[in-house]
């Protein structure tokens, strides 16, 4: 009997459900009997909140809707498993549940925090010589996973950011007086997604005026000086700023205004308010009209502008995880465990990417930052190399299934 279980963890994306479908379909094709889903990730597993995915994904229409439905169909969590040492009871409980459901392979779709779960479970599994395979399936709009060329979820969020910037720029230019719009983009401590603002520039668009990433220390006086210089040209200004920019003493800019008090189990502060704070500083200094635009959750679930390239790769990494777990590896003669599927860019033009497995220890809990050489010397923009890197990832579209004028989605429990 080869049952498998799959969970989704961390922040949602537009295409995370394509990875779920990739796991589901490939596991079924490879003879899995039941494909279980953990409701709210590992937290749900500990509570035995588990569903049979065949009852939710019943036909072609369900699959088509699932691919077009943003956010995590199974529900997510930000739950950190305790260290192995001294916490054996938690692991004994998880492995007892997996045994009860006769699980052969465990798939977890998530970012670097979620890969911490795969790492700990795979390490414990090896320690007790469990036959269960543990595989990580990458996703995050932050694009901050090591080894992989990029992460599923990033391309669609980047497409939304670039498209939105074009619209904000057109809006800002409507009056005959300047407006300074500060647009805050997610990504925590990595500026990949904020960099996507640079893709707005083209024949039909002036492009954003400045881009600030968390990889460089943020100097408020310098920022205001640059805004002042741009205002002398007497036109509207659009600035993309990462939610994670920090001043020299290590505080997030958003902490300068409001006290950020929500911290998750991985020690991440909830970041918000950077744009509001900076727009306020600009208004105070120059007395001009300003707008603070916090894209917040809009940017990670904008499935109506999903990139087809991203959706396809999200499906493929799910499928590849199953393949690696099920097929005998040349070295060991067994299916892999303790690995994460990564994307390897083989060619830029035409763009070609393949999947490769990588050791979870090289990915879990580590953030990949934007390389310094891809940020301009003065730290106010990104280079063409970064634009070329992102460009193929936002390509092609997938049309939503429109019902009553709106994109239609699938919900868990729709069969009840
Ligand atoms: O993990 C991706 C991410 O979207 C980050 O960019 C953002 O800082 C964070 O999640 C927000 O977390 P939450 O969904 O818990 O508010």
PDB file of N, CA and C and ligand atoms in Angstrom, residues 9-13 78 111-113 139-142 144 185-190 193 243-244 262 264 268-271 296-297 299-300, ligand 1:
ATOM      1  N   UNK A   9       2.258  25.044   3.559  1.00  0.00           N
ATOM      2  CA  UNK A   9       2.720  25.731   4.757  1.00  0.00           C
ATOM      3  C   UNK A   9       3.282  27.111   4.407  1.00  0.00           C
ATOM      4  N   UNK A  10       3.205  28.041   5.344  1.00  0.00           N
ATOM      5  CA  UNK A  10       3.718  29.395   5.114  1.00  0.00           C
ATOM      6  C   UNK A  10       2.728  30.256   4.337  1.00  0.00           C
ATOM      7  N   UNK A  11       3.202  31.409   3.868  1.00  0.00           N
ATOM      8  CA  UNK A  11       2.324  32.342   3.157  1.00  0.00           C
ATOM      9  C   UNK A  11       1.819  31.759   1.847  1.00  0.00           C
ATOM     10  N   UNK A  12       0.628  32.154   1.431  1.00  0.00           N
ATOM     11  CA  UNK A  12       0.071  31.614   0.183  1.00  0.00           C
ATOM     12  C   UNK A  12       0.688  32.240  -1.066  1.00  0.00           C
ATOM     13  N   UNK A  13       0.399  31.639  -2.215  1.00  0.00           N
ATOM     14  CA  UNK A  13       0.770  32.217  -3.513  1.00  0.00           C
ATOM     15  C   UNK A  13      -0.398  31.971  -4.479  1.00  0.00           C
ATOM     16  N   UNK A  78       2.025  28.520  10.209  1.00  0.00           N
ATOM     17  CA  UNK A  78       3.414  28.928  10.433  1.00  0.00           C
ATOM     18  C   UNK A  78       3.794  28.271  11.752  1.00  0.00           C
ATOM     19  N   UNK A 111       8.139  27.397   1.931  1.00  0.00           N
ATOM     20  CA  UNK A 111       9.378  28.162   1.795  1.00  0.00           C
ATOM     21  C   UNK A 111      10.452  27.663   2.743  1.00  0.00           C
ATOM     22  N   UNK A 112      11.417  28.531   3.051  1.00  0.00           N
ATOM     23  CA  UNK A 112      12.555  28.052   3.851  1.00  0.00           C
ATOM     24  C   UNK A 112      12.179  27.656   5.287  1.00  0.00           C
ATOM     25  N   UNK A 113      11.156  28.306   5.852  1.00  0.00           N
ATOM     26  CA  UNK A 113      10.698  27.889   7.187  1.00  0.00           C
ATOM     27  C   UNK A 113      10.046  26.508   7.131  1.00  0.00           C
ATOM     28  N   UNK A 139       7.938  26.774  -2.719  1.00  0.00           N
ATOM     29  CA  UNK A 139       7.019  27.870  -3.087  1.00  0.00           C
ATOM     30  C   UNK A 139       7.337  29.058  -2.195  1.00  0.00           C
ATOM     31  N   UNK A 140       7.314  30.213  -2.748  1.00  0.00           N
ATOM     32  CA  UNK A 140       7.248  31.465  -1.984  1.00  0.00           C
ATOM     33  C   UNK A 140       7.336  32.646  -2.940  1.00  0.00           C
ATOM     34  N   UNK A 141       6.495  33.628  -2.703  1.00  0.00           N
ATOM     35  CA  UNK A 141       6.569  34.856  -3.507  1.00  0.00           C
ATOM     36  C   UNK A 141       7.880  35.582  -3.224  1.00  0.00           C
ATOM     37  N   UNK A 142       8.505  35.278  -2.077  1.00  0.00           N
ATOM     38  CA  UNK A 142       9.732  35.997  -1.687  1.00  0.00           C
ATOM     39  C   UNK A 142      10.933  35.608  -2.555  1.00  0.00           C
ATOM     40  N   UNK A 144      13.238  33.541  -2.046  1.00  0.00           N
ATOM     41  CA  UNK A 144      14.462  33.610  -1.234  1.00  0.00           C
ATOM     42  C   UNK A 144      15.008  32.236  -0.829  1.00  0.00           C
ATOM     43  N   UNK A 185       6.127  46.688  -1.066  1.00  0.00           N
ATOM     44  CA  UNK A 185       6.060  45.333  -1.631  1.00  0.00           C
ATOM     45  C   UNK A 185       6.571  44.322  -0.607  1.00  0.00           C
ATOM     46  N   UNK A 186       5.951  43.148  -0.590  1.00  0.00           N
ATOM     47  CA  UNK A 186       6.356  42.086   0.353  1.00  0.00           C
ATOM     48  C   UNK A 186       7.711  41.484  -0.019  1.00  0.00           C
ATOM     49  N   UNK A 187       8.178  40.593   0.819  1.00  0.00           N
ATOM     50  CA  UNK A 187       9.437  39.902   0.527  1.00  0.00           C
ATOM     51  C   UNK A 187      10.332  39.783   1.742  1.00  0.00           C
ATOM     52  N   UNK A 188       9.856  40.332   2.841  1.00  0.00           N
ATOM     53  CA  UNK A 188      10.583  40.266   4.112  1.00  0.00           C
ATOM     54  C   UNK A 188      12.019  40.763   3.979  1.00  0.00           C
ATOM     55  N   UNK A 189      13.019  39.902   4.101  1.00  0.00           N
ATOM     56  CA  UNK A 189      14.404  40.386   4.096  1.00  0.00           C
ATOM     57  C   UNK A 189      15.099  40.263   2.741  1.00  0.00           C
ATOM     58  N   UNK A 190      14.340  39.883   1.731  1.00  0.00           N
ATOM     59  CA  UNK A 190      14.918  39.746   0.387  1.00  0.00           C
ATOM     60  C   UNK A 190      14.139  40.641  -0.583  1.00  0.00           C
ATOM     61  N   UNK A 193      11.095  40.474  -4.977  1.00  0.00           N
ATOM     62  CA  UNK A 193       9.773  40.876  -5.476  1.00  0.00           C
ATOM     63  C   UNK A 193       9.700  42.384  -5.711  1.00  0.00           C
ATOM     64  N   UNK A 243       8.976  46.006   2.054  1.00  0.00           N
ATOM     65  CA  UNK A 243       8.465  46.059   3.437  1.00  0.00           C
ATOM     66  C   UNK A 243       9.596  45.854   4.439  1.00  0.00           C
ATOM     67  N   UNK A 244      10.713  45.248   3.967  1.00  0.00           N
ATOM     68  CA  UNK A 244      11.776  44.846   4.901  1.00  0.00           C
ATOM     69  C   UNK A 244      12.956  45.796   4.967  1.00  0.00           C
ATOM     70  N   UNK A 262       3.486  41.728  16.378  1.00  0.00           N
ATOM     71  CA  UNK A 262       3.173  40.324  16.102  1.00  0.00           C
ATOM     72  C   UNK A 262       4.417  39.616  15.562  1.00  0.00           C
ATOM     73  N   UNK A 264       5.861  35.667  14.609  1.00  0.00           N
ATOM     74  CA  UNK A 264       5.427  34.277  14.471  1.00  0.00           C
ATOM     75  C   UNK A 264       6.432  33.307  15.113  1.00  0.00           C
ATOM     76  N   UNK A 268       9.604  35.817  12.975  1.00  0.00           N
ATOM     77  CA  UNK A 268       9.420  36.881  11.985  1.00  0.00           C
ATOM     78  C   UNK A 268       8.403  37.894  12.486  1.00  0.00           C
ATOM     79  N   UNK A 269       8.816  39.185  12.448  1.00  0.00           N
ATOM     80  CA  UNK A 269       7.872  40.249  12.800  1.00  0.00           C
ATOM     81  C   UNK A 269       6.941  40.485  11.624  1.00  0.00           C
ATOM     82  N   UNK A 270       5.687  40.786  11.908  1.00  0.00           N
ATOM     83  CA  UNK A 270       4.802  41.133  10.799  1.00  0.00           C
ATOM     84  C   UNK A 270       5.141  42.550  10.344  1.00  0.00           C
ATOM     85  N   UNK A 271       5.472  42.691   9.061  1.00  0.00           N
ATOM     86  CA  UNK A 271       5.932  43.972   8.537  1.00  0.00           C
ATOM     87  C   UNK A 271       4.795  44.679   7.803  1.00  0.00           C
ATOM     88  N   UNK A 296       0.228  44.499   0.243  1.00  0.00           N
ATOM     89  CA  UNK A 296      -0.180  43.480   1.221  1.00  0.00           C
ATOM     90  C   UNK A 296      -0.605  42.168   0.544  1.00  0.00           C
ATOM     91  N   UNK A 297      -1.694  41.580   1.003  1.00  0.00           N
ATOM     92  CA  UNK A 297      -2.081  40.255   0.505  1.00  0.00           C
ATOM     93  C   UNK A 297      -2.478  40.266  -0.975  1.00  0.00           C
ATOM     94  N   UNK A 299      -0.901  41.073  -3.523  1.00  0.00           N
ATOM     95  CA  UNK A 299       0.174  40.669  -4.429  1.00  0.00           C
ATOM     96  C   UNK A 299       0.450  39.171  -4.407  1.00  0.00           C
ATOM     97  N   UNK A 300       0.013  38.476  -3.398  1.00  0.00           N
ATOM     98  CA  UNK A 300       0.372  37.054  -3.361  1.00  0.00           C
ATOM     99  C   UNK A 300      -0.778  36.125  -3.762  1.00  0.00           C
TER     100      UNK A 300
HETATM  101  O1  LIG B   1       6.281  34.235   3.236  1.00  0.00           O
HETATM  102  C1  LIG B   1       5.885  35.145   2.326  1.00  0.00           C
HETATM  103  C2  LIG B   1       5.310  36.396   2.922  1.00  0.00           C
HETATM  104  O2  LIG B   1       4.305  36.748   2.042  1.00  0.00           O
HETATM  105  C3  LIG B   1       6.311  37.536   3.126  1.00  0.00           C
HETATM  106  O3  LIG B   1       6.614  38.212   1.972  1.00  0.00           O
HETATM  107  C4  LIG B   1       5.579  38.377   4.140  1.00  0.00           C
HETATM  108  O4  LIG B   1       6.462  39.190   4.894  1.00  0.00           O
HETATM  109  C5  LIG B   1       4.968  37.340   4.999  1.00  0.00           C
HETATM  110  O5  LIG B   1       4.722  36.225   4.177  1.00  0.00           O
HETATM  111  C6  LIG B   1       3.703  37.748   5.678  1.00  0.00           C
HETATM  112  O6  LIG B   1       3.335  36.755   6.537  1.00  0.00           O
HETATM  113  P1  LIG B   1       1.875  36.477   7.054  1.00  0.00           P
HETATM  114  O7  LIG B   1       1.094  35.880   5.941  1.00  0.00           O
HETATM  115  O8  LIG B   1       2.058  35.519   8.164  1.00  0.00           O
HETATM  116  O9  LIG B   1       1.337  37.805   7.466  1.00  0.00           O
END
